[in-house]
mmCIF file of N, CA, C and O in Angstrom:
data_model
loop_
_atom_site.group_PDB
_atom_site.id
_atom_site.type_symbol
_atom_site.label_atom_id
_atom_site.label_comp_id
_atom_site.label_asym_id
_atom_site.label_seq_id
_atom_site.Cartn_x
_atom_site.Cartn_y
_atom_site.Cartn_z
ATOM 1 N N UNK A 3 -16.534 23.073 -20.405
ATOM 2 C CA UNK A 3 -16.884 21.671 -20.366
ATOM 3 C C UNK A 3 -18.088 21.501 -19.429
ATOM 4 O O UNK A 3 -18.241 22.238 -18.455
ATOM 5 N N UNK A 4 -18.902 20.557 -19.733
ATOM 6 C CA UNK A 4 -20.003 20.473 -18.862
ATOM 7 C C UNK A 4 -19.863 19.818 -17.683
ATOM 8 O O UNK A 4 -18.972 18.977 -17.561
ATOM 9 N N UNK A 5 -20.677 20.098 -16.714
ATOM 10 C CA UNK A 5 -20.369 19.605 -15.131
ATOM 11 C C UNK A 5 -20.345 18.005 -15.097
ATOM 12 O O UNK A 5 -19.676 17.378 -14.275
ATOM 13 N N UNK A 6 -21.117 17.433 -16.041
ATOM 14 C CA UNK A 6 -21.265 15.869 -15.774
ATOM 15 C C UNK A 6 -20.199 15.469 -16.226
ATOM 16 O O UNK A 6 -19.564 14.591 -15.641
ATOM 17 N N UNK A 7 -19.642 16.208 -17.729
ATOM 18 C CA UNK A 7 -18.302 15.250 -18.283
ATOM 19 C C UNK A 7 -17.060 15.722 -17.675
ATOM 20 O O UNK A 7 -15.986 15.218 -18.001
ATOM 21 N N UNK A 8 -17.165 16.951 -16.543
ATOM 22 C CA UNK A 8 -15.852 17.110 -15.450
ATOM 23 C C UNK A 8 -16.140 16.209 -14.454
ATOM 24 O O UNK A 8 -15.099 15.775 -13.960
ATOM 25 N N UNK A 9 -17.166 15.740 -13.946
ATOM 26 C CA UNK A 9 -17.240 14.613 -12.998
ATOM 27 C C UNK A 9 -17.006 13.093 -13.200
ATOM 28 O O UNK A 9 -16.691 12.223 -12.388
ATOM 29 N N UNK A 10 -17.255 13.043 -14.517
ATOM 30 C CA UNK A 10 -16.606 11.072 -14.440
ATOM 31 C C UNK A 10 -15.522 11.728 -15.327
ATOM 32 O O UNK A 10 -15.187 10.799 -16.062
ATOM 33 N N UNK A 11 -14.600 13.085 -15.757
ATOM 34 C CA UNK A 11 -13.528 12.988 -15.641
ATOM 35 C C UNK A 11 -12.852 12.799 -14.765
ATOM 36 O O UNK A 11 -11.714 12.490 -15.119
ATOM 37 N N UNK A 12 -13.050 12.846 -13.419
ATOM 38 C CA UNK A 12 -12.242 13.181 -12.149
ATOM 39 C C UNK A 12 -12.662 12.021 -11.591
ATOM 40 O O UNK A 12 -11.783 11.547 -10.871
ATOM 41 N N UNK A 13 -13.838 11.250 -11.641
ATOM 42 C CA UNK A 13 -13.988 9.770 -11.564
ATOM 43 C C UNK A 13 -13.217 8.623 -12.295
ATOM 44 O O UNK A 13 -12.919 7.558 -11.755
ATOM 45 N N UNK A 14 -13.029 8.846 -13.141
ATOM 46 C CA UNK A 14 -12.090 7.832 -14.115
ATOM 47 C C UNK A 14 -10.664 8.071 -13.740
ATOM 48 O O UNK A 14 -10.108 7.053 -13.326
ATOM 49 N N UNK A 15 -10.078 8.924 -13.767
ATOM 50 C CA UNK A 15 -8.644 9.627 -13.522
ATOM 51 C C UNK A 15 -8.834 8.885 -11.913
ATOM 52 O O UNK A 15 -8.351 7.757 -11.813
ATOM 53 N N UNK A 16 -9.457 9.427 -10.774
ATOM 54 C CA UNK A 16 -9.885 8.607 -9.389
ATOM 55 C C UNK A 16 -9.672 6.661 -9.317
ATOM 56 O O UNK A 16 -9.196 5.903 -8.472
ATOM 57 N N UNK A 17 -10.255 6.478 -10.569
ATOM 58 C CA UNK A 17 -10.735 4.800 -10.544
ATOM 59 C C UNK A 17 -8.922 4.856 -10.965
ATOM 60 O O UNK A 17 -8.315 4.988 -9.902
ATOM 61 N N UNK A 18 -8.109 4.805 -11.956
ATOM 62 C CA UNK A 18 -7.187 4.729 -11.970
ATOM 63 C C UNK A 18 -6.325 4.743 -11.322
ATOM 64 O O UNK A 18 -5.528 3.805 -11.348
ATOM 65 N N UNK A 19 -6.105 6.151 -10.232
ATOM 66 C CA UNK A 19 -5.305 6.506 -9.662
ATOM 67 C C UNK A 19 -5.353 5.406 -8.229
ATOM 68 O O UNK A 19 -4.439 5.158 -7.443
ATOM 69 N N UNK A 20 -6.858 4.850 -8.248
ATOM 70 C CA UNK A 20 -7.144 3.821 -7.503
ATOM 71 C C UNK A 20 -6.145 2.254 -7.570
ATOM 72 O O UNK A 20 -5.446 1.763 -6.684
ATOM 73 N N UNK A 21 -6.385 1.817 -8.813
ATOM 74 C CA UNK A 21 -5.822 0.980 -8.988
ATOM 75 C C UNK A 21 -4.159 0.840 -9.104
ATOM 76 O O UNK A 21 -3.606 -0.257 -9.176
ATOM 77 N N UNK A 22 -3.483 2.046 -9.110
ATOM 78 C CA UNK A 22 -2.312 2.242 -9.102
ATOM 79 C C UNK A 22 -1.693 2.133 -7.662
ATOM 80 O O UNK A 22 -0.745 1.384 -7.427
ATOM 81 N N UNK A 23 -2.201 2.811 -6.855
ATOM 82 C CA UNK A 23 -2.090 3.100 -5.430
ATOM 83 C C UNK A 23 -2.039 1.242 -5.012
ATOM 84 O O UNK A 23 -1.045 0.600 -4.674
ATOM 85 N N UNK A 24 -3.668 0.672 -5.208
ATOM 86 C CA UNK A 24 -3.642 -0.757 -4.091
ATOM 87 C C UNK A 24 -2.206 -1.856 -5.029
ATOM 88 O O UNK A 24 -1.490 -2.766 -4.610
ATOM 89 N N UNK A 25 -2.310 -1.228 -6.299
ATOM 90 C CA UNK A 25 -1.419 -2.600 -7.153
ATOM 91 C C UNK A 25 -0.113 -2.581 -7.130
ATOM 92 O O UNK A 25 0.572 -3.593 -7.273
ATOM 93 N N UNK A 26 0.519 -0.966 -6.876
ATOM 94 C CA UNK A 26 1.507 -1.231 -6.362
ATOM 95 C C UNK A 26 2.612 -1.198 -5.179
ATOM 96 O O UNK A 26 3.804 -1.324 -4.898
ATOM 97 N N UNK A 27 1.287 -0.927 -4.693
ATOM 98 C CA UNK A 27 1.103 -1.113 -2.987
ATOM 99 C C UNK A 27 1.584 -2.515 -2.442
ATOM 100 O O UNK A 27 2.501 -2.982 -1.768
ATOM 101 N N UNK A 28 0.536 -2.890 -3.063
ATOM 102 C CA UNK A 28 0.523 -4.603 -3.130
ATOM 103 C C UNK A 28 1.993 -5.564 -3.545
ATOM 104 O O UNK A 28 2.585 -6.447 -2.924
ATOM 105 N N UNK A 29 2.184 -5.051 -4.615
ATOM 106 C CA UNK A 29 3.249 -5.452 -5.404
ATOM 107 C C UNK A 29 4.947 -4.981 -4.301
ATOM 108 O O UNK A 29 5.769 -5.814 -3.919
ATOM 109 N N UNK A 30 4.992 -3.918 -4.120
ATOM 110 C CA UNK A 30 5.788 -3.089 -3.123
ATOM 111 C C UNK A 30 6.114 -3.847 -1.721
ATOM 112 O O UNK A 30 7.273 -4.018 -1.342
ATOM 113 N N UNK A 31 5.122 -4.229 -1.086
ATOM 114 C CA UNK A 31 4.584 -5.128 0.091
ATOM 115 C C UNK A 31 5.353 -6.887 -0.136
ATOM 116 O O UNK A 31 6.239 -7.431 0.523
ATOM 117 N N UNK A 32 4.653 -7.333 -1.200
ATOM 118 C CA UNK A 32 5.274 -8.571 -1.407
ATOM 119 C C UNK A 32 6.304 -8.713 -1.832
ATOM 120 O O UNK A 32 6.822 -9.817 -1.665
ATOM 121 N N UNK A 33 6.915 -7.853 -2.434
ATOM 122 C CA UNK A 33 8.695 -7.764 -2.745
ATOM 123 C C UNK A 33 9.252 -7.619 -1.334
ATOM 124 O O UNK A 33 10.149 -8.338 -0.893
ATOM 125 N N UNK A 34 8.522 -6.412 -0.503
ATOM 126 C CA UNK A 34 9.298 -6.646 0.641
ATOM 127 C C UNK A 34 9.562 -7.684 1.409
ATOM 128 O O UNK A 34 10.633 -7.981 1.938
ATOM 129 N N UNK A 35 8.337 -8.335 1.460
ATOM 130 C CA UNK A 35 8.246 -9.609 2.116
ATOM 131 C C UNK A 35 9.008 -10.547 2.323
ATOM 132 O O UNK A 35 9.594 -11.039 3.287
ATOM 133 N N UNK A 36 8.861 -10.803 0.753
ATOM 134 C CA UNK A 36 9.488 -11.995 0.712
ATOM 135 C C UNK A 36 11.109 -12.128 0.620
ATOM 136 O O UNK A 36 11.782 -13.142 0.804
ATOM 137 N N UNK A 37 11.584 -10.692 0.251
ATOM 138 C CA UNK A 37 13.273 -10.492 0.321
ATOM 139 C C UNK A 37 13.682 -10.218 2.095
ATOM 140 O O UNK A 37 14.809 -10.256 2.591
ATOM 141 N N UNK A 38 12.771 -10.029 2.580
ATOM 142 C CA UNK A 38 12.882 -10.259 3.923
ATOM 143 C C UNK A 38 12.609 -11.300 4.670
ATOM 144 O O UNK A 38 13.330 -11.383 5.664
ATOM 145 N N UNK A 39 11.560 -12.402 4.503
ATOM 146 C CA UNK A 39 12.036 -13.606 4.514
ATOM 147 C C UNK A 39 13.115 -14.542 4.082
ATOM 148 O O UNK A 39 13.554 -15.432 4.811
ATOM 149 N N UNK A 40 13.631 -14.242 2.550
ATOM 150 C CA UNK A 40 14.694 -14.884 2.012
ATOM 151 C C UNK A 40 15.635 -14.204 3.535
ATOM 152 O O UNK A 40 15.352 -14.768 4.592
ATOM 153 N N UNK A 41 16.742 -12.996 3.606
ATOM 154 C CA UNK A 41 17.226 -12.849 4.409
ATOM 155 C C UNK A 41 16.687 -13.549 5.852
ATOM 156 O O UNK A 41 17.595 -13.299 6.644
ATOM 157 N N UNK A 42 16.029 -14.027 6.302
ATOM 158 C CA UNK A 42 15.832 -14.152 7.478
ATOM 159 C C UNK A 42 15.917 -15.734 7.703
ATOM 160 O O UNK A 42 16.404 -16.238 8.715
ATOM 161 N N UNK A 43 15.529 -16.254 6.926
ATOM 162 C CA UNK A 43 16.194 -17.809 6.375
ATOM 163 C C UNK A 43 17.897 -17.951 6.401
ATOM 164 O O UNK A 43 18.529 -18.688 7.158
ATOM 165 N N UNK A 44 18.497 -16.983 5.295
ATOM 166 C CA UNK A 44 19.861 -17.017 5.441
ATOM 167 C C UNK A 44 20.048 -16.729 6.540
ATOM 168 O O UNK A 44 20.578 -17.639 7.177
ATOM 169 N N UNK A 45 19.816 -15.695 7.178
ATOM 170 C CA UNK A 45 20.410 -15.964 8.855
ATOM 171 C C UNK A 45 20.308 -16.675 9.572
ATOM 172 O O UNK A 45 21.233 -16.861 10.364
ATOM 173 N N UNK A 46 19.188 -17.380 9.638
ATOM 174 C CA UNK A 46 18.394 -18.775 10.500
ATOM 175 C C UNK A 46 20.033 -19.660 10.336
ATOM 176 O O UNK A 46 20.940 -19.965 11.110
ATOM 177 N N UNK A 47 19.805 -19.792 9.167
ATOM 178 C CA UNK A 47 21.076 -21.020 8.862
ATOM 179 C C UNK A 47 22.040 -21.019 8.807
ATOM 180 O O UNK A 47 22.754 -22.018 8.720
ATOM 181 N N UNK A 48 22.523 -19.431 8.855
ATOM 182 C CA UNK A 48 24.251 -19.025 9.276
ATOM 183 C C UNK A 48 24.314 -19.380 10.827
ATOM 184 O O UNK A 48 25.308 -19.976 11.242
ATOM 185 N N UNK A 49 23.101 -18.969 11.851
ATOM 186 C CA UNK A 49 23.726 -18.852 12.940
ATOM 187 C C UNK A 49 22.041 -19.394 13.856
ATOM 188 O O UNK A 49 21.276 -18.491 14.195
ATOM 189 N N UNK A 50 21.735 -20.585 14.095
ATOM 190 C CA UNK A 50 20.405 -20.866 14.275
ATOM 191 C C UNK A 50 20.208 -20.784 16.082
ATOM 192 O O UNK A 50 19.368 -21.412 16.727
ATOM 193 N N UNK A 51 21.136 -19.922 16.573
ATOM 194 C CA UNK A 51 20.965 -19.561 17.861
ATOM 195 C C UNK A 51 20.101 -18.717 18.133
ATOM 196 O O UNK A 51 19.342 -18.809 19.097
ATOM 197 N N UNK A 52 20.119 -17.496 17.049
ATOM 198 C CA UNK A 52 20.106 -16.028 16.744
ATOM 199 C C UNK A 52 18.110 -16.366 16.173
ATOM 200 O O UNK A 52 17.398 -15.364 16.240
ATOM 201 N N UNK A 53 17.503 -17.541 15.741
ATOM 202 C CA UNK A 53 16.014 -17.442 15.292
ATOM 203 C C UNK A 53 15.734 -16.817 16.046
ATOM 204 O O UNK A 53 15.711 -15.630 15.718
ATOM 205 N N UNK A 54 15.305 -17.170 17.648
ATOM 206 C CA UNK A 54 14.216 -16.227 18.750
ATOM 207 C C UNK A 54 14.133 -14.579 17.729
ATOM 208 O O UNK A 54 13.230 -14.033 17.096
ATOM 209 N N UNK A 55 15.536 -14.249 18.004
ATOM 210 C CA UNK A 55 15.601 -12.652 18.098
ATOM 211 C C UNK A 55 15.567 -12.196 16.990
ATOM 212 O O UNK A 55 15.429 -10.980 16.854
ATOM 213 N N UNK A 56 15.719 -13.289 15.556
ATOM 214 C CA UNK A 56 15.451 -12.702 14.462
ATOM 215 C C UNK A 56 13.829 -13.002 14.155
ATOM 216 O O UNK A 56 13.054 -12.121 13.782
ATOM 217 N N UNK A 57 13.538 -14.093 14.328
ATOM 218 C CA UNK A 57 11.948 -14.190 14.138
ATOM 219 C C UNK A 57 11.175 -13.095 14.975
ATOM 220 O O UNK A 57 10.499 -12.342 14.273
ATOM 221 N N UNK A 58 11.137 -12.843 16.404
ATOM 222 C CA UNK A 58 10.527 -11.338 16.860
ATOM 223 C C UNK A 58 10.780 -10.280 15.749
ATOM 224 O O UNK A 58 9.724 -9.847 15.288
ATOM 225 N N UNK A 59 11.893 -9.756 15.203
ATOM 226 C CA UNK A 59 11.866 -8.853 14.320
ATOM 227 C C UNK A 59 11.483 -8.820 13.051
ATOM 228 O O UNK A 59 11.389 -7.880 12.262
ATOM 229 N N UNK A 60 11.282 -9.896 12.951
ATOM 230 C CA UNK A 60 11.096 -10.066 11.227
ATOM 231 C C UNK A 60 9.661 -10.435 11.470
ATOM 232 O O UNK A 60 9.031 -10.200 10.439
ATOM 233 N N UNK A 61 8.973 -10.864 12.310
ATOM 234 C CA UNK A 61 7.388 -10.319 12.534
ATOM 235 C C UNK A 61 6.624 -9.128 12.754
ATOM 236 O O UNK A 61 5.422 -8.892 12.633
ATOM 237 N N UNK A 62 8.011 -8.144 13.251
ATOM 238 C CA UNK A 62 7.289 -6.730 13.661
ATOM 239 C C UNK A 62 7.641 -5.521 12.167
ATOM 240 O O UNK A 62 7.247 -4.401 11.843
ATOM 241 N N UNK A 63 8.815 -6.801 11.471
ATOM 242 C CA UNK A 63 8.897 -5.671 10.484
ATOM 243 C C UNK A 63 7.627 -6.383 9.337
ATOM 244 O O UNK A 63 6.821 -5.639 8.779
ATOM 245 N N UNK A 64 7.627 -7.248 9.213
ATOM 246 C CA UNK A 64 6.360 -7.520 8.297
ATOM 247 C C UNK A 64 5.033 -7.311 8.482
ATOM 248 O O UNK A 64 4.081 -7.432 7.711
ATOM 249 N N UNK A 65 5.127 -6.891 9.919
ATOM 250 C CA UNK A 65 3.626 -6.050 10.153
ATOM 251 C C UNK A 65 3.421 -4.517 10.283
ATOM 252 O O UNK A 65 2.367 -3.934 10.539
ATOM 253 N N UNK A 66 4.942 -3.860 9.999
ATOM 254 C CA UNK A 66 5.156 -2.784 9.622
ATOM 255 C C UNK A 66 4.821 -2.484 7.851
ATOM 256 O O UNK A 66 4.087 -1.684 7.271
ATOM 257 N N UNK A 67 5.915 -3.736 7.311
ATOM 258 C CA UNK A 67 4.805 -3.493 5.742
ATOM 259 C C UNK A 67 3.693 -3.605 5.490
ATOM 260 O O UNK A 67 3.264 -2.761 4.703
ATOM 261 N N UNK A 68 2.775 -4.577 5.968
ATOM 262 C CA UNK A 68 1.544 -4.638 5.811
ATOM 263 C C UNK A 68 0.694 -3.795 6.329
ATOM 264 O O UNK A 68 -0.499 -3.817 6.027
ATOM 265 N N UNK A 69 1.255 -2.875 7.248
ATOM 266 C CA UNK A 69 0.088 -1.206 7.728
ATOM 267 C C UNK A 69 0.371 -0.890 6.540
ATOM 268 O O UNK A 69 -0.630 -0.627 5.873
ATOM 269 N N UNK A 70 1.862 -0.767 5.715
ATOM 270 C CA UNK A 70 2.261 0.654 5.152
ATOM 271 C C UNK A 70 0.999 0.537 3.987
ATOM 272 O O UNK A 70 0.283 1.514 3.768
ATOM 273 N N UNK A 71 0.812 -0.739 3.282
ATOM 274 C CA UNK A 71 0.256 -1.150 2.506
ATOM 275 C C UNK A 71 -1.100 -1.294 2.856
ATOM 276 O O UNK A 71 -1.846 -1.454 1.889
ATOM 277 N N UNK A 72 -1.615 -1.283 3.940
ATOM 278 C CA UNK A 72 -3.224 -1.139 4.405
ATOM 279 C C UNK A 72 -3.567 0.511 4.725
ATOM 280 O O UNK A 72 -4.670 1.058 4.720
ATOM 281 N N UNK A 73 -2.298 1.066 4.988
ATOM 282 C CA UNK A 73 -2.354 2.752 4.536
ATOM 283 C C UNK A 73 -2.936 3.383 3.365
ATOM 284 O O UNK A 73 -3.797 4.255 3.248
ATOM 285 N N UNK A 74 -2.281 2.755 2.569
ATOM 286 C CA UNK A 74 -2.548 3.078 1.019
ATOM 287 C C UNK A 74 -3.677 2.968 0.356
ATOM 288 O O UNK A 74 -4.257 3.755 -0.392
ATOM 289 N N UNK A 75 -4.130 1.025 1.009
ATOM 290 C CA UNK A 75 -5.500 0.760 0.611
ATOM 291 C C UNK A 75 -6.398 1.673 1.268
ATOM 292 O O UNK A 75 -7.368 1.961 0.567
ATOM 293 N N UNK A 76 -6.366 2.274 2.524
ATOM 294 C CA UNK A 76 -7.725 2.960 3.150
ATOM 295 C C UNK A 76 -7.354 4.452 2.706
ATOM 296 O O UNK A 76 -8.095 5.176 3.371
ATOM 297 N N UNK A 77 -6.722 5.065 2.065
ATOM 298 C CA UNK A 77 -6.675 5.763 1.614
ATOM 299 C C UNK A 77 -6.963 6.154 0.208
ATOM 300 O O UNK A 77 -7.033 7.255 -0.338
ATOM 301 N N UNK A 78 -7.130 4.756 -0.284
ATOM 302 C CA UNK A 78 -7.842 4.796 -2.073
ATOM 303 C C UNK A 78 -8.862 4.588 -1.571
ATOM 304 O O UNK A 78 -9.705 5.386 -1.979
ATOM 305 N N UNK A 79 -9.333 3.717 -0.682
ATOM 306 C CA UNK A 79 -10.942 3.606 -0.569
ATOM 307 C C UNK A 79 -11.439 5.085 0.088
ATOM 308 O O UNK A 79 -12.587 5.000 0.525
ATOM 309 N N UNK A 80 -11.049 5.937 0.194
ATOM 310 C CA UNK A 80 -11.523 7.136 0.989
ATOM 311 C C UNK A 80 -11.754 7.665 -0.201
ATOM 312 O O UNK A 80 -12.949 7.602 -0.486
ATOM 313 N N UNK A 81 -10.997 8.235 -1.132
ATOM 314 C CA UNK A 81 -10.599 8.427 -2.523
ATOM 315 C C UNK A 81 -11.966 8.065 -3.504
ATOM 316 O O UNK A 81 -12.684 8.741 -4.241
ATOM 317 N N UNK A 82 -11.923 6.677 -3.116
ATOM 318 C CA UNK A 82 -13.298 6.015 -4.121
ATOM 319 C C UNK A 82 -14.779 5.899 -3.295
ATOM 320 O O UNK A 82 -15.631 5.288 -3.940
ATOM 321 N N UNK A 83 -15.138 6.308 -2.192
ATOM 322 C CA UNK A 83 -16.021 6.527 -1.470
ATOM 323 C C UNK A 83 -16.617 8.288 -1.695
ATOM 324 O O UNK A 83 -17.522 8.735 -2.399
ATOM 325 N N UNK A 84 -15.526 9.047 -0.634
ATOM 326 C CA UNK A 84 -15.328 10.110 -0.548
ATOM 327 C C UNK A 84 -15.048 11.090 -1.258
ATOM 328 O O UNK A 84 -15.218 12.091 -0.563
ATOM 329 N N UNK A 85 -14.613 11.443 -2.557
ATOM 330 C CA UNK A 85 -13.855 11.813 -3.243
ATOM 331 C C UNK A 85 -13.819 13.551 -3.093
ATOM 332 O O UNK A 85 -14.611 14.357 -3.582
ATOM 333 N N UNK A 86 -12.574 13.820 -2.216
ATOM 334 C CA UNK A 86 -12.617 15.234 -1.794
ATOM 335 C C UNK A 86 -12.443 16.285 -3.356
ATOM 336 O O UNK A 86 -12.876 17.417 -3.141
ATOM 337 N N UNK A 87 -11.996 16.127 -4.570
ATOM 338 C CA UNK A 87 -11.958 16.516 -5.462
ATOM 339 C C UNK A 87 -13.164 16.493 -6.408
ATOM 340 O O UNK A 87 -13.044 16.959 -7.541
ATOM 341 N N UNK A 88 -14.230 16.009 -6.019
ATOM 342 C CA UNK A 88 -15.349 16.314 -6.538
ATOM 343 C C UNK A 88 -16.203 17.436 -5.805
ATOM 344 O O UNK A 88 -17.250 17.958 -6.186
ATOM 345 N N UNK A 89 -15.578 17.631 -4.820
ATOM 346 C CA UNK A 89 -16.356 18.969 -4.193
ATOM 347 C C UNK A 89 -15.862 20.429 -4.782
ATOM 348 O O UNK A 89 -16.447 21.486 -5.016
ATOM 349 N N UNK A 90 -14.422 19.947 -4.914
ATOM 350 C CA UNK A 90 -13.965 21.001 -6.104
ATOM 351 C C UNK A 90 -14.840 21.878 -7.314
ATOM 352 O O UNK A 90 -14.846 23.075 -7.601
ATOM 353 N N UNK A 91 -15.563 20.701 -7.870
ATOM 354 C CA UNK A 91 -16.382 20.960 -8.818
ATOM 355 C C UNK A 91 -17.604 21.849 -8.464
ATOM 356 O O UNK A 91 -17.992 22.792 -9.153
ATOM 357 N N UNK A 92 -17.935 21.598 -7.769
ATOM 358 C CA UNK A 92 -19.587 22.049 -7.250
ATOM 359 C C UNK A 92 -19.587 23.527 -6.808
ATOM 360 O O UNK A 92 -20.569 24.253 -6.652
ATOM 361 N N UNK A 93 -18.311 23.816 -6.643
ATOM 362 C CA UNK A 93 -18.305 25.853 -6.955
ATOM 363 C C UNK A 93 -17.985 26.096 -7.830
ATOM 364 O O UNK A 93 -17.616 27.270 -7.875
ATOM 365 N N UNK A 94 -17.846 25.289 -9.192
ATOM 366 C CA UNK A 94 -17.069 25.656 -10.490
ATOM 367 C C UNK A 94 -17.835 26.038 -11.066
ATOM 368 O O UNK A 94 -17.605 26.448 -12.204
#
């Protein structure tokens, strides 16, 4: 196969693997979210002594999902910048 049509093979397969990574990253993130808000509501209103100590946690865990998910994104953008698998090619 020729070198150009192995390179926007591994570019296209890349752009994909791109969009898979941030979308369901994304998608992954806001499910968490928001089923962790729902819970954190129901507790609010079972026992509304307990907000302080549930709101501290339920801020540190939603900024725990949102790295996991800004992980992912800077790691497709490295991917779509960088692309360590195109260097592959260039001794082939």
């Amino acid at each position: 196969m020729e070198l150009i049509t192995q390179i926007a093979q591994v570019q296209s397969f890349t752009a994909i693997a791109l969009g898979l990574i941030i979308g369901l990253g994304a998608l992954g993130a806001c499910i968490g979210i928001g089923v962790m808000g729902s819970k954190f509501l129901e507790a609010a209103a079972r026992q509304p002594e307990l907000v302080p100590l549930l709101q501290g946690r339920m801020f540190l865990l939603a900024g725990l999902i949102d790295a996991a998910f800004l992980i992912g994104v800077a790691l497709a953008m490295y991917f779509a910048v960088a692309n360590p698998l195109l260097s592959k090619l260039a001794g082939a």
